[in-house]
Amino acid sequence: MQSWAPQADILSHSSIGGFLTHCGWNSTLQSIYNGVPMIAWPLFAEQWTIVTVLTEELGVAMPAGVKREKGSVVGREEIERVVRLVMAPEGEEGKILRNRVKELQQNVKKAVDEGGSSYNELSEVAKEWKSSFIGSDLLKNAKDNRGTSETF
């Protein structure tokens, strides 16, 4: 029995049309990478900031009506309203949201694919780290514990 839902696998499934999320950073990235519009339901900490970026700046999420007050409750009518807005094929708001997240998805995939900006920058960081470890005790310990320096 699995103790945790395979969220990345679920979000990548073609039947998923929206994602009700607290907007933690990993969930946000997985949703954008898979082109899934979000219904934002933040609870605490950085989630509120992420929701602002997703709804007001990127336009890939719709707020669920949560207020930043202790004891704030979102009723089922509000959740139904927002789900219908996001999911309705004929609705203009949902269409704009879906188009925007698909556009962002394409940009993200270009960046992380081989040759993309994110891929290239991370590769450079890995090369720098690897070259700074050559000859160091840290690399020797890594070889002893893992087999070769190629694990870096």
Short mmCIF file of N, CA and C in Angstrom, two decimals:
data_model
loop_
_atom_site.label_atom_id
_atom_site.label_comp_id
_atom_site.label_asym_id
_atom_site.label_seq_id
_atom_site.Cartn_x
_atom_site.Cartn_y
_atom_site.Cartn_z
N MET A 1 0.84 -1.18 0.00
CA MET A 1 0.00 0.00 0.00
C MET A 1 0.89 1.25 0.00
N GLN A 2 0.57 2.17 -0.85
CA GLN A 2 1.35 3.40 -0.95
C GLN A 2 0.83 4.42 0.05
N SER A 3 1.74 5.05 0.78
CA SER A 3 1.33 5.99 1.82
C SER A 3 1.17 7.41 1.29
N TRP A 4 1.59 7.66 0.07
CA TRP A 4 1.55 9.02 -0.48
C TRP A 4 1.10 8.93 -1.92
N ALA A 5 0.24 9.82 -2.34
CA ALA A 5 -0.24 9.82 -3.73
C ALA A 5 0.90 10.23 -4.66
N PRO A 6 1.05 9.54 -5.79
CA PRO A 6 2.09 9.91 -6.76
C PRO A 6 1.65 11.14 -7.55
N GLN A 7 1.74 12.29 -6.90
CA GLN A 7 1.18 13.53 -7.44
C GLN A 7 1.68 13.88 -8.83
N ALA A 8 2.98 13.74 -9.07
CA ALA A 8 3.54 14.08 -10.39
C ALA A 8 2.92 13.19 -11.47
N ASP A 9 2.75 11.91 -11.16
CA ASP A 9 2.13 10.99 -12.12
C ASP A 9 0.67 11.36 -12.37
N ILE A 10 -0.03 11.70 -11.31
CA ILE A 10 -1.44 12.08 -11.44
C ILE A 10 -1.57 13.34 -12.29
N LEU A 11 -0.76 14.35 -12.00
CA LEU A 11 -0.85 15.61 -12.74
C LEU A 11 -0.48 15.45 -14.21
N SER A 12 0.30 14.45 -14.54
CA SER A 12 0.70 14.25 -15.93
C SER A 12 -0.35 13.48 -16.74
N HIS A 13 -1.37 12.98 -16.09
CA HIS A 13 -2.41 12.21 -16.79
C HIS A 13 -3.30 13.14 -17.61
N SER A 14 -3.63 12.73 -18.81
CA SER A 14 -4.41 13.57 -19.73
C SER A 14 -5.83 13.88 -19.25
N SER A 15 -6.34 13.10 -18.30
CA SER A 15 -7.71 13.34 -17.83
C SER A 15 -7.79 14.45 -16.77
N ILE A 16 -6.66 14.93 -16.30
CA ILE A 16 -6.66 15.95 -15.25
C ILE A 16 -6.87 17.32 -15.87
N GLY A 17 -7.94 17.99 -15.44
CA GLY A 17 -8.28 19.30 -16.00
C GLY A 17 -8.03 20.46 -15.06
N GLY A 18 -7.75 20.16 -13.80
CA GLY A 18 -7.50 21.21 -12.82
C GLY A 18 -6.94 20.60 -11.56
N PHE A 19 -6.37 21.43 -10.71
CA PHE A 19 -5.69 20.96 -9.52
C PHE A 19 -6.01 21.89 -8.36
N LEU A 20 -6.74 21.38 -7.36
CA LEU A 20 -7.01 22.12 -6.13
C LEU A 20 -5.79 21.93 -5.23
N THR A 21 -5.07 23.02 -4.95
CA THR A 21 -3.79 22.90 -4.29
C THR A 21 -3.58 23.99 -3.24
N HIS A 22 -2.79 23.66 -2.22
CA HIS A 22 -2.39 24.65 -1.21
C HIS A 22 -1.28 25.54 -1.74
N CYS A 23 -0.75 25.20 -2.89
CA CYS A 23 0.28 26.01 -3.58
C CYS A 23 1.63 25.99 -2.89
N GLY A 24 2.02 24.81 -2.43
CA GLY A 24 3.41 24.63 -2.04
C GLY A 24 4.25 24.69 -3.30
N TRP A 25 5.53 24.95 -3.16
CA TRP A 25 6.37 25.19 -4.33
C TRP A 25 6.47 23.97 -5.24
N ASN A 26 6.67 22.76 -4.69
CA ASN A 26 6.77 21.57 -5.53
C ASN A 26 5.48 21.31 -6.29
N SER A 27 4.36 21.42 -5.62
CA SER A 27 3.06 21.22 -6.29
C SER A 27 2.86 22.23 -7.41
N THR A 28 3.25 23.46 -7.15
CA THR A 28 3.12 24.51 -8.15
C THR A 28 3.95 24.19 -9.38
N LEU A 29 5.20 23.80 -9.17
CA LEU A 29 6.08 23.47 -10.30
C LEU A 29 5.56 22.27 -11.07
N GLN A 30 5.09 21.25 -10.36
CA GLN A 30 4.56 20.06 -11.03
C GLN A 30 3.33 20.40 -11.86
N SER A 31 2.48 21.24 -11.34
CA SER A 31 1.27 21.63 -12.06
C SER A 31 1.61 22.41 -13.32
N ILE A 32 2.50 23.37 -13.22
CA ILE A 32 2.90 24.15 -14.39
C ILE A 32 3.60 23.26 -15.40
N TYR A 33 4.51 22.42 -14.96
CA TYR A 33 5.24 21.53 -15.87
C TYR A 33 4.28 20.64 -16.66
N ASN A 34 3.18 20.26 -16.02
CA ASN A 34 2.21 19.39 -16.68
C ASN A 34 1.07 20.15 -17.35
N GLY A 35 1.10 21.48 -17.29
CA GLY A 35 0.09 22.28 -17.97
C GLY A 35 -1.29 22.20 -17.35
N VAL A 36 -1.35 22.07 -16.04
CA VAL A 36 -2.63 21.92 -15.33
C VAL A 36 -2.95 23.22 -14.59
N PRO A 37 -4.09 23.86 -14.91
CA PRO A 37 -4.48 25.07 -14.18
C PRO A 37 -4.81 24.73 -12.73
N MET A 38 -4.64 25.72 -11.87
CA MET A 38 -4.78 25.48 -10.44
C MET A 38 -5.92 26.28 -9.82
N ILE A 39 -6.49 25.69 -8.79
CA ILE A 39 -7.40 26.38 -7.89
C ILE A 39 -6.60 26.52 -6.60
N ALA A 40 -6.32 27.75 -6.22
CA ALA A 40 -5.39 28.04 -5.13
C ALA A 40 -6.10 28.13 -3.78
N TRP A 41 -5.66 27.29 -2.86
CA TRP A 41 -6.21 27.25 -1.51
C TRP A 41 -5.05 27.29 -0.51
N PRO A 42 -4.42 28.43 -0.31
CA PRO A 42 -3.27 28.52 0.58
C PRO A 42 -3.67 28.38 2.04
N LEU A 43 -2.73 27.87 2.84
CA LEU A 43 -2.97 27.72 4.27
C LEU A 43 -2.06 28.61 5.10
N PHE A 44 -0.76 28.64 4.77
CA PHE A 44 0.18 29.40 5.60
C PHE A 44 1.48 29.68 4.86
N ALA A 45 2.32 30.44 5.52
CA ALA A 45 3.69 30.74 5.10
C ALA A 45 3.76 31.25 3.66
N GLU A 46 4.71 30.69 2.89
CA GLU A 46 4.96 31.19 1.54
C GLU A 46 3.83 30.90 0.56
N GLN A 47 2.90 30.04 0.94
CA GLN A 47 1.80 29.70 0.03
C GLN A 47 1.02 30.94 -0.39
N TRP A 48 0.87 31.90 0.50
CA TRP A 48 0.13 33.13 0.18
C TRP A 48 0.86 33.93 -0.90
N THR A 49 2.17 34.00 -0.80
CA THR A 49 2.96 34.72 -1.80
C THR A 49 2.89 34.00 -3.14
N ILE A 50 3.01 32.69 -3.11
CA ILE A 50 2.95 31.90 -4.34
C ILE A 50 1.59 32.09 -5.01
N VAL A 51 0.52 32.10 -4.23
CA VAL A 51 -0.82 32.31 -4.80
C VAL A 51 -0.91 33.66 -5.50
N THR A 52 -0.35 34.68 -4.90
CA THR A 52 -0.37 36.01 -5.53
C THR A 52 0.34 35.97 -6.88
N VAL A 53 1.48 35.32 -6.94
CA VAL A 53 2.21 35.21 -8.21
C VAL A 53 1.40 34.41 -9.23
N LEU A 54 0.83 33.29 -8.81
CA LEU A 54 0.08 32.43 -9.73
C LEU A 54 -1.18 33.08 -10.26
N THR A 55 -1.88 33.83 -9.40
CA THR A 55 -3.16 34.40 -9.81
C THR A 55 -3.02 35.77 -10.46
N GLU A 56 -2.20 36.63 -9.88
CA GLU A 56 -2.13 38.02 -10.35
C GLU A 56 -1.05 38.26 -11.39
N GLU A 57 0.07 37.55 -11.30
CA GLU A 57 1.17 37.80 -12.23
C GLU A 57 1.19 36.81 -13.39
N LEU A 58 1.07 35.52 -13.10
CA LEU A 58 1.16 34.51 -14.16
C LEU A 58 -0.19 34.15 -14.78
N GLY A 59 -1.25 34.31 -14.03
CA GLY A 59 -2.58 34.00 -14.54
C GLY A 59 -2.80 32.52 -14.83
N VAL A 60 -2.26 31.64 -13.97
CA VAL A 60 -2.41 30.20 -14.16
C VAL A 60 -3.22 29.54 -13.04
N ALA A 61 -3.74 30.36 -12.13
CA ALA A 61 -4.52 29.83 -11.01
C ALA A 61 -5.66 30.78 -10.69
N MET A 62 -6.68 30.20 -10.08
CA MET A 62 -7.83 30.97 -9.63
C MET A 62 -7.94 30.78 -8.12
N PRO A 63 -8.09 31.86 -7.36
CA PRO A 63 -8.18 31.71 -5.90
C PRO A 63 -9.49 31.02 -5.49
N ALA A 64 -9.39 30.21 -4.44
CA ALA A 64 -10.56 29.47 -3.95
C ALA A 64 -11.40 30.28 -2.98
N GLY A 65 -11.04 31.53 -2.75
CA GLY A 65 -11.83 32.37 -1.86
C GLY A 65 -11.40 32.32 -0.41
N VAL A 66 -10.23 31.78 -0.15
CA VAL A 66 -9.73 31.68 1.21
C VAL A 66 -9.29 33.06 1.68
N LYS A 67 -9.62 33.38 2.92
CA LYS A 67 -9.19 34.63 3.53
C LYS A 67 -8.06 34.32 4.50
N ARG A 68 -7.23 35.29 4.73
CA ARG A 68 -6.06 35.09 5.59
C ARG A 68 -6.41 35.33 7.06
N GLU A 69 -7.58 34.93 7.46
CA GLU A 69 -8.03 35.12 8.83
C GLU A 69 -8.16 33.77 9.51
N LYS A 70 -7.83 33.73 10.78
CA LYS A 70 -7.96 32.49 11.53
C LYS A 70 -9.43 32.05 11.51
N GLY A 71 -9.64 30.79 11.22
CA GLY A 71 -10.99 30.26 11.21
C GLY A 71 -11.75 30.51 9.92
N SER A 72 -11.09 31.08 8.92
CA SER A 72 -11.74 31.32 7.63
C SER A 72 -12.12 29.99 6.99
N VAL A 73 -13.35 29.90 6.55
CA VAL A 73 -13.85 28.67 5.93
C VAL A 73 -14.37 29.00 4.54
N VAL A 74 -14.03 28.15 3.59
CA VAL A 74 -14.54 28.30 2.23
C VAL A 74 -15.68 27.30 2.09
N GLY A 75 -16.85 27.80 1.74
CA GLY A 75 -18.01 26.93 1.61
C GLY A 75 -18.01 26.12 0.33
N ARG A 76 -18.80 25.07 0.31
CA ARG A 76 -18.85 24.19 -0.86
C ARG A 76 -19.36 24.92 -2.09
N GLU A 77 -20.20 25.93 -1.90
CA GLU A 77 -20.72 26.69 -3.04
C GLU A 77 -19.59 27.43 -3.76
N GLU A 78 -18.68 27.99 -2.97
CA GLU A 78 -17.53 28.71 -3.55
C GLU A 78 -16.60 27.74 -4.27
N ILE A 79 -16.35 26.59 -3.67
CA ILE A 79 -15.49 25.59 -4.33
C ILE A 79 -16.13 25.13 -5.63
N GLU A 80 -17.43 24.87 -5.59
CA GLU A 80 -18.13 24.46 -6.81
C GLU A 80 -18.02 25.54 -7.88
N ARG A 81 -18.23 26.79 -7.49
CA ARG A 81 -18.16 27.90 -8.44
C ARG A 81 -16.79 27.97 -9.13
N VAL A 82 -15.74 27.88 -8.33
CA VAL A 82 -14.39 27.99 -8.88
C VAL A 82 -14.04 26.77 -9.74
N VAL A 83 -14.42 25.58 -9.30
CA VAL A 83 -14.17 24.38 -10.11
C VAL A 83 -14.88 24.50 -11.45
N ARG A 84 -16.12 24.96 -11.44
CA ARG A 84 -16.86 25.13 -12.70
C ARG A 84 -16.19 26.17 -13.61
N LEU A 85 -15.70 27.25 -13.02
CA LEU A 85 -15.00 28.27 -13.82
C LEU A 85 -13.76 27.70 -14.50
N VAL A 86 -13.00 26.92 -13.75
CA VAL A 86 -11.76 26.35 -14.29
C VAL A 86 -12.05 25.25 -15.31
N MET A 87 -13.05 24.43 -15.05
CA MET A 87 -13.28 23.24 -15.86
C MET A 87 -14.21 23.42 -17.05
N ALA A 88 -15.09 24.40 -16.99
CA ALA A 88 -16.09 24.55 -18.06
C ALA A 88 -15.43 24.83 -19.40
N PRO A 89 -15.65 23.96 -20.40
CA PRO A 89 -15.00 24.14 -21.70
C PRO A 89 -15.44 25.42 -22.42
N GLU A 90 -16.66 25.87 -22.15
CA GLU A 90 -17.16 27.06 -22.85
C GLU A 90 -16.90 28.35 -22.09
N GLY A 91 -16.47 28.25 -20.85
CA GLY A 91 -16.25 29.44 -20.03
C GLY A 91 -14.99 30.20 -20.44
N GLU A 92 -15.13 31.50 -20.55
CA GLU A 92 -14.00 32.34 -20.99
C GLU A 92 -12.87 32.37 -19.96
N GLU A 93 -13.21 32.50 -18.67
CA GLU A 93 -12.17 32.56 -17.64
C GLU A 93 -11.33 31.29 -17.61
N GLY A 94 -12.00 30.15 -17.65
CA GLY A 94 -11.29 28.87 -17.65
C GLY A 94 -10.44 28.69 -18.89
N LYS A 95 -10.96 29.12 -20.02
CA LYS A 95 -10.22 29.01 -21.28
C LYS A 95 -8.94 29.84 -21.23
N ILE A 96 -9.04 31.05 -20.71
CA ILE A 96 -7.86 31.92 -20.58
C ILE A 96 -6.84 31.27 -19.65
N LEU A 97 -7.31 30.74 -18.53
CA LEU A 97 -6.44 30.08 -17.56
C LEU A 97 -5.73 28.88 -18.19
N ARG A 98 -6.49 28.03 -18.88
CA ARG A 98 -5.91 26.84 -19.51
C ARG A 98 -4.90 27.21 -20.58
N ASN A 99 -5.23 28.21 -21.40
CA ASN A 99 -4.29 28.64 -22.44
C ASN A 99 -3.01 29.19 -21.84
N ARG A 100 -3.15 29.97 -20.79
CA ARG A 100 -1.97 30.59 -20.16
C ARG A 100 -1.06 29.54 -19.53
N VAL A 101 -1.64 28.54 -18.86
CA VAL A 101 -0.80 27.52 -18.23
C VAL A 101 -0.13 26.64 -19.30
N LYS A 102 -0.79 26.40 -20.42
CA LYS A 102 -0.18 25.63 -21.52
C LYS A 102 0.99 26.41 -22.12
N GLU A 103 0.82 27.71 -22.25
CA GLU A 103 1.90 28.56 -22.77
C GLU A 103 3.11 28.53 -21.82
N LEU A 104 2.83 28.66 -20.54
CA LEU A 104 3.90 28.62 -19.54
C LEU A 104 4.56 27.24 -19.52
N GLN A 105 3.76 26.19 -19.67
CA GLN A 105 4.28 24.83 -19.72
C GLN A 105 5.29 24.68 -20.86
N GLN A 106 4.96 25.19 -22.03
CA GLN A 106 5.88 25.09 -23.17
C GLN A 106 7.20 25.79 -22.87
N ASN A 107 7.13 26.97 -22.26
CA ASN A 107 8.34 27.70 -21.91
C ASN A 107 9.18 26.96 -20.88
N VAL A 108 8.52 26.38 -19.89
CA VAL A 108 9.23 25.62 -18.85
C VAL A 108 9.91 24.40 -19.46
N LYS A 109 9.21 23.68 -20.32
CA LYS A 109 9.79 22.48 -20.92
C LYS A 109 10.98 22.84 -21.81
N LYS A 110 10.90 23.95 -22.52
CA LYS A 110 12.05 24.40 -23.32
C LYS A 110 13.25 24.67 -22.42
N ALA A 111 13.00 25.27 -21.27
CA ALA A 111 14.09 25.63 -20.35
C ALA A 111 14.74 24.40 -19.72
N VAL A 112 13.96 23.37 -19.39
CA VAL A 112 14.53 22.22 -18.69
C VAL A 112 15.00 21.11 -19.62
N ASP A 113 14.60 21.14 -20.88
CA ASP A 113 15.08 20.14 -21.84
C ASP A 113 16.55 20.37 -22.14
N GLU A 114 17.22 19.33 -22.60
CA GLU A 114 18.63 19.45 -22.95
C GLU A 114 18.82 20.61 -23.93
N GLY A 115 19.76 21.48 -23.61
CA GLY A 115 20.00 22.67 -24.43
C GLY A 115 19.23 23.89 -23.97
N GLY A 116 18.27 23.70 -23.06
CA GLY A 116 17.49 24.82 -22.54
C GLY A 116 18.25 25.60 -21.49
N SER A 117 17.77 26.79 -21.18
CA SER A 117 18.49 27.68 -20.25
C SER A 117 18.67 27.07 -18.86
N SER A 118 17.65 26.48 -18.30
CA SER A 118 17.75 25.88 -16.97
C SER A 118 18.68 24.68 -17.00
N TYR A 119 18.53 23.85 -18.00
CA TYR A 119 19.39 22.67 -18.17
C TYR A 119 20.85 23.10 -18.26
N ASN A 120 21.13 24.09 -19.10
CA ASN A 120 22.51 24.55 -19.30
C ASN A 120 23.10 25.14 -18.03
N GLU A 121 22.33 25.97 -17.35
CA GLU A 121 22.84 26.60 -16.12
C GLU A 121 23.11 25.56 -15.03
N LEU A 122 22.21 24.61 -14.86
CA LEU A 122 22.41 23.57 -13.85
C LEU A 122 23.60 22.69 -14.22
N SER A 123 23.78 22.42 -15.51
CA SER A 123 24.94 21.64 -15.96
C SER A 123 26.24 22.37 -15.64
N GLU A 124 26.24 23.69 -15.82
CA GLU A 124 27.43 24.48 -15.50
C GLU A 124 27.74 24.44 -14.01
N VAL A 125 26.72 24.53 -13.18
CA VAL A 125 26.91 24.44 -11.73
C VAL A 125 27.52 23.08 -11.38
N ALA A 126 26.97 22.02 -11.96
CA ALA A 126 27.48 20.67 -11.69
C ALA A 126 28.94 20.55 -12.12
N LYS A 127 29.29 21.10 -13.28
CA LYS A 127 30.69 21.06 -13.74
C LYS A 127 31.61 21.82 -12.79
N GLU A 128 31.17 22.99 -12.35
CA GLU A 128 31.98 23.78 -11.42
C GLU A 128 32.19 23.04 -10.11
N TRP A 129 31.14 22.47 -9.58
CA TRP A 129 31.26 21.73 -8.33
C TRP A 129 32.19 20.54 -8.51
N LYS A 130 32.01 19.81 -9.60
CA LYS A 130 32.83 18.63 -9.85
C LYS A 130 34.30 19.03 -9.96
N SER A 131 34.59 20.09 -10.71
CA SER A 131 35.99 20.50 -10.88
C SER A 131 36.59 21.01 -9.57
N SER A 132 35.78 21.59 -8.72
CA SER A 132 36.32 22.08 -7.44
C SER A 132 36.58 20.94 -6.46
N PHE A 133 35.98 19.79 -6.69
CA PHE A 133 36.18 18.65 -5.81
C PHE A 133 37.32 17.75 -6.25
N ILE A 134 37.78 17.87 -7.50
CA ILE A 134 38.83 16.99 -8.00
C ILE A 134 40.08 17.18 -7.14
N GLY A 135 40.59 16.08 -6.64
CA GLY A 135 41.77 16.13 -5.79
C GLY A 135 41.46 16.40 -4.33
N SER A 136 40.23 16.70 -4.02
CA SER A 136 39.90 16.98 -2.61
C SER A 136 39.55 15.70 -1.87
N ASP A 137 39.61 15.77 -0.57
CA ASP A 137 39.23 14.62 0.25
C ASP A 137 37.76 14.28 0.07
N LEU A 138 36.95 15.28 -0.21
CA LEU A 138 35.53 15.05 -0.40
C LEU A 138 35.29 14.12 -1.58
N LEU A 139 35.99 14.36 -2.70
CA LEU A 139 35.83 13.51 -3.87
C LEU A 139 36.36 12.11 -3.58
N LYS A 140 37.51 12.02 -2.87
CA LYS A 140 38.06 10.72 -2.52
C LYS A 140 37.05 9.93 -1.68
N ASN A 141 36.43 10.59 -0.71
CA ASN A 141 35.42 9.93 0.12
C ASN A 141 34.22 9.50 -0.71
N ALA A 142 33.83 10.32 -1.65
CA ALA A 142 32.69 9.98 -2.52
C ALA A 142 33.03 8.75 -3.35
N LYS A 143 34.26 8.68 -3.87
CA LYS A 143 34.68 7.51 -4.65
C LYS A 143 34.67 6.26 -3.79
N ASP A 144 35.18 6.39 -2.57
CA ASP A 144 35.21 5.24 -1.67
C ASP A 144 33.81 4.75 -1.34
N ASN A 145 32.88 5.68 -1.21
CA ASN A 145 31.52 5.32 -0.81
C ASN A 145 30.59 4.98 -1.97
N ARG A 146 30.87 5.49 -3.15
CA ARG A 146 29.93 5.32 -4.26
C ARG A 146 30.53 4.64 -5.47
N GLY A 147 31.82 4.51 -5.54
CA GLY A 147 32.40 3.82 -6.68
C GLY A 147 33.24 4.70 -7.59
N THR A 148 32.67 5.74 -8.17
CA THR A 148 33.42 6.60 -9.09
C THR A 148 33.04 8.05 -8.88
N SER A 149 33.87 8.91 -9.44
CA SER A 149 33.56 10.35 -9.35
C SER A 149 32.42 10.72 -10.29
N GLU A 150 32.02 9.82 -11.16
CA GLU A 150 30.95 10.11 -12.12
C GLU A 150 29.59 10.26 -11.44
N THR A 151 29.52 9.89 -10.16
CA THR A 151 28.25 10.07 -9.46
C THR A 151 27.97 11.53 -9.18
N PHE A 152 28.99 12.39 -9.31
CA PHE A 152 28.78 13.82 -9.09
C PHE A 152 28.16 14.45 -10.29
#
